[in-house]
mmCIF file of C-alpha atoms in Angstrom:
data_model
loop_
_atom_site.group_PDB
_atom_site.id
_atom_site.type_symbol
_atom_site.label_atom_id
_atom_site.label_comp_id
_atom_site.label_asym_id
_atom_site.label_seq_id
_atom_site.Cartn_x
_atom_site.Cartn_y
_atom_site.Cartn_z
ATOM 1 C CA UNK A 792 85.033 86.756 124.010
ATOM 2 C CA UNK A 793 81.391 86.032 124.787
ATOM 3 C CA UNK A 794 79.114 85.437 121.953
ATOM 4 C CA UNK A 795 76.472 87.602 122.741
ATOM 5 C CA UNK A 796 78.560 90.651 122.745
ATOM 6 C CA UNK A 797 79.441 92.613 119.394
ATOM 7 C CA UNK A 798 82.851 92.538 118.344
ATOM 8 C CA UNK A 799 84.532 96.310 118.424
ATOM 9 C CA UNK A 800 87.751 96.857 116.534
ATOM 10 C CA UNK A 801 89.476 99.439 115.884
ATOM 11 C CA UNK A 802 92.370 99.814 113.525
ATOM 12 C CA UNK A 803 95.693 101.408 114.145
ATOM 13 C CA UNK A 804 98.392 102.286 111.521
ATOM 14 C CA UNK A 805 101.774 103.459 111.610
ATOM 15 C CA UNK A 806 105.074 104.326 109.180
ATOM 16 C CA UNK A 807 108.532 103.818 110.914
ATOM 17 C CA UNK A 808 111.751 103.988 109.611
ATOM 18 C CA UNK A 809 114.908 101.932 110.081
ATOM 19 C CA UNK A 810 118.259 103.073 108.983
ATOM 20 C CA UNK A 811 121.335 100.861 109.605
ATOM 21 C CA UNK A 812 119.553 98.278 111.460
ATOM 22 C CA UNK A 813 119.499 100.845 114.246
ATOM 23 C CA UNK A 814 116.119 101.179 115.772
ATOM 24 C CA UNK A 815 112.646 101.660 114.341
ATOM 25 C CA UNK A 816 111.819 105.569 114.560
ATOM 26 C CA UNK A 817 108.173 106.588 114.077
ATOM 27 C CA UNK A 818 106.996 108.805 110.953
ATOM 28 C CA UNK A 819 104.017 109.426 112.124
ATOM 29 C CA UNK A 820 100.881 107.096 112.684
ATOM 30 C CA UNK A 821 96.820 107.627 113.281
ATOM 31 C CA UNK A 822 94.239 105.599 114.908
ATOM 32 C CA UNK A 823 91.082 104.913 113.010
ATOM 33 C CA UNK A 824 87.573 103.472 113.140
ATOM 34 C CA UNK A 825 87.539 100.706 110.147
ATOM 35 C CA UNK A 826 89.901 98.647 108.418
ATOM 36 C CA UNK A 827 89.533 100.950 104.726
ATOM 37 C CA UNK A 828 89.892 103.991 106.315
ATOM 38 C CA UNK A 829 93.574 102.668 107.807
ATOM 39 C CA UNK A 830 93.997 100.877 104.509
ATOM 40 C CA UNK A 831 93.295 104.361 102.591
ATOM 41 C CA UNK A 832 95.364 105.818 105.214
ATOM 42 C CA UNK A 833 98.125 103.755 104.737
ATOM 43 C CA UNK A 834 98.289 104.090 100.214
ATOM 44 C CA UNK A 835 98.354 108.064 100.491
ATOM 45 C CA UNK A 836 101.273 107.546 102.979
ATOM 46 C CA UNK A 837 102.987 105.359 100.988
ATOM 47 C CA UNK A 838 102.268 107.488 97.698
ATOM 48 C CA UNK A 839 103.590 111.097 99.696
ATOM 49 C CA UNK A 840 106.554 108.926 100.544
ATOM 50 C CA UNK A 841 107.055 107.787 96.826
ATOM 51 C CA UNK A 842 106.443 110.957 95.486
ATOM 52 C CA UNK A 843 108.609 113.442 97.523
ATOM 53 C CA UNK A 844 111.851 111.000 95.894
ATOM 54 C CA UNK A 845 113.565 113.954 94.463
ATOM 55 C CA UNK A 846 111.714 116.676 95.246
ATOM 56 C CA UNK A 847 109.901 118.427 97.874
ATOM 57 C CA UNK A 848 106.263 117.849 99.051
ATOM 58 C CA UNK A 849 103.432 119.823 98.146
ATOM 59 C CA UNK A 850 102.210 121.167 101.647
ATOM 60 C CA UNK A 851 99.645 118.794 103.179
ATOM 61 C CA UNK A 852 95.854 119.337 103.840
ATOM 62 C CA UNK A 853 95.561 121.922 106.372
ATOM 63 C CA UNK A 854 92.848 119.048 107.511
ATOM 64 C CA UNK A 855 94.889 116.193 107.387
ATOM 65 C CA UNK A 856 98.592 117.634 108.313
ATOM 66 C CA UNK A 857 99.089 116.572 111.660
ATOM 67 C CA UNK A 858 97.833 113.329 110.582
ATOM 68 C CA UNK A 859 100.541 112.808 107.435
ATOM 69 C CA UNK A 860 103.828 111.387 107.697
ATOM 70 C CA UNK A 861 107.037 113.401 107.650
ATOM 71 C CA UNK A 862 109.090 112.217 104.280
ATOM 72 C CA UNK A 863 112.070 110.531 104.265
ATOM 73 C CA UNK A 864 115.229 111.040 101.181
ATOM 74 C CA UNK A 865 115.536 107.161 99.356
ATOM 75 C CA UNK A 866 119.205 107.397 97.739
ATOM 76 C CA UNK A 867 117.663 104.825 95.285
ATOM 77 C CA UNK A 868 114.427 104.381 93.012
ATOM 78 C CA UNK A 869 113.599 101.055 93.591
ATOM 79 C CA UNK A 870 111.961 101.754 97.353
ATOM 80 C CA UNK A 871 109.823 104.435 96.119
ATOM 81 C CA UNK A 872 108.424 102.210 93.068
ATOM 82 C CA UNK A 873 107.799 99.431 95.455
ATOM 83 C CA UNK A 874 105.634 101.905 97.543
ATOM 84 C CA UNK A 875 103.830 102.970 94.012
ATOM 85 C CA UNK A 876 103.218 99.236 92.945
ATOM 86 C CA UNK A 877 101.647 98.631 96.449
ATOM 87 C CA UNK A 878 99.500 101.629 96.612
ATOM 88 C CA UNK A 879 98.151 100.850 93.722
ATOM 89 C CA UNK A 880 97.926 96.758 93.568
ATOM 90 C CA UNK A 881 94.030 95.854 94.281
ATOM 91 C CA UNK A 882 95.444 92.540 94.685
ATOM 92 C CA UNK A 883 97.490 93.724 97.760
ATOM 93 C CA UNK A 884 94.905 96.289 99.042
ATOM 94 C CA UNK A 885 92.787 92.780 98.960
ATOM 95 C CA UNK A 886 95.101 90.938 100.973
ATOM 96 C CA UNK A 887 96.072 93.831 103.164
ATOM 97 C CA UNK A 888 92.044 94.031 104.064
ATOM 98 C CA UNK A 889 91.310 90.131 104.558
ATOM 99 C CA UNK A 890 93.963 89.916 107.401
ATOM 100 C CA UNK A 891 92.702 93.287 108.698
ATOM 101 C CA UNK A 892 89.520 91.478 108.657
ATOM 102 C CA UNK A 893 91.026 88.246 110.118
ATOM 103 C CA UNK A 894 92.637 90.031 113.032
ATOM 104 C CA UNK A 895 95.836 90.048 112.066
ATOM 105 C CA UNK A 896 98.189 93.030 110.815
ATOM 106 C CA UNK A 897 98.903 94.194 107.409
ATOM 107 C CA UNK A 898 102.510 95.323 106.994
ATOM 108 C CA UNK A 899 104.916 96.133 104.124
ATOM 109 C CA UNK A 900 108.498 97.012 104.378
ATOM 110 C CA UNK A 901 110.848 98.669 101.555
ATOM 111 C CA UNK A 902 113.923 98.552 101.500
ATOM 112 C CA UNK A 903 117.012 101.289 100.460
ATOM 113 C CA UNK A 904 120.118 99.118 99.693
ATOM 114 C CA UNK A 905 122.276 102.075 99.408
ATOM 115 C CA UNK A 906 122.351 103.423 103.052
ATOM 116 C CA UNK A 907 120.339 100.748 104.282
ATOM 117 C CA UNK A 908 116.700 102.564 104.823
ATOM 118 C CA UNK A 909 114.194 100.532 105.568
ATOM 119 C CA UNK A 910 110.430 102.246 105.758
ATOM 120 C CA UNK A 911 107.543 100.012 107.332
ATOM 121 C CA UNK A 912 103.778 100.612 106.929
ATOM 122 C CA UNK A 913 101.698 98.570 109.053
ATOM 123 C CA UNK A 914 98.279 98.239 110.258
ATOM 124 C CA UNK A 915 96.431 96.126 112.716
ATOM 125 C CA UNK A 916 93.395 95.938 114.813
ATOM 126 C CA UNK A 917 93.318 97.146 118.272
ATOM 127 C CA UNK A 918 90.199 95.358 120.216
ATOM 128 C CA UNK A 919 90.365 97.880 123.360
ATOM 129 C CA UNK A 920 86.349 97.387 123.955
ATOM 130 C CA UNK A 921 86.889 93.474 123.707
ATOM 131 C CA UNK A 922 90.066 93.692 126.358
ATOM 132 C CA UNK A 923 88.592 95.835 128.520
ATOM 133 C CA UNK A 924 85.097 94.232 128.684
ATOM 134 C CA UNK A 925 87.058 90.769 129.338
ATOM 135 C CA UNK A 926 89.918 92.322 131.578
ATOM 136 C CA UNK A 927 86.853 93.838 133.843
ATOM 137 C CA UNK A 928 85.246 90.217 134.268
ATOM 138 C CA UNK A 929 88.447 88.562 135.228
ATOM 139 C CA UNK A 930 89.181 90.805 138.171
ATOM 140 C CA UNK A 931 87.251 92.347 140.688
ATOM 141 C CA UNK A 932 87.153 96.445 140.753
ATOM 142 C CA UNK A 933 88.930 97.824 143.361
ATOM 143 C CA UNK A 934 86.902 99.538 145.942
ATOM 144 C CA UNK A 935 86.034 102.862 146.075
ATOM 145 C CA UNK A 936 86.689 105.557 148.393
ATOM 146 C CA UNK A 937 85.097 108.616 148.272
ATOM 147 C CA UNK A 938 86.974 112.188 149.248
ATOM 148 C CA UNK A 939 90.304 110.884 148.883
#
């Protein structure tokens, strides 16, 4: 990347899940500006997921449905602790932000022994501006036509 050009970032999260070591199926996932706003993103996911163990969810924010993920039944109590302990560590929401910061993703897994669930939250930066911008000055743009 050139020097005199700002670096743009922004962040992408998303929540899969995994069940027999079948394929990762999305939960639902949002695109944001900063690395906090993902991060925050990402503990209230983990926290709806940890909370509907056992019981049903409380209907999301008219504002922020379409932007929650869908819950998922744990058969055991240890995955939704784990997603607790996490949403609420400041040592991991530390480390989760420096390799945000660094470029580099952020990404917890727990894990349901009994059927074999596994639920992924991740985050990482997306530099779209910073591809583009050095996509457009390694090739030419095509020419244009007009009318057709």
């Amino acid at each position: 990347m050139r020097a005199n050009r700002a670096r743009v970032l922004d962040y992408v999260a998303a929540v899969t899940v995994t069940v027999g070591g079948g394929r990762a199926l999305p939960l639902g996932g949002v695109a944001l500006p900063n690395r906090r706003l993902v991060l925050r993103w990402l503990r209230r996911q983990a926290l709806r997921l940890a909370d509907a163990h056992g019981r049903s969810l409380p209907p999301a924010a008219p504002w922020l449905g379409a932007r929650d993920v869908r819950p998922v039944a744990f058969h055991g109590c240890d995955a939704p602790e784990a997603l607790r302990a996490w949403a609420g560590d400041h040592g991991s929401q530390d480390h989760a932000l420096s390799a945000l910061e660094s470029g580099l993703p952020a990404l917890l897994t727990v894990v349901d022994p009994f059927v074999g669930l596994r639920v992924t939250l991740g985050a990482w930066p997306v530099d779209l501006w910073g591809w583009t911008a050095e996509a457009s000055g390694d090739h030419p743009s095509p020419p244009r036509t007009e009318g057709a």
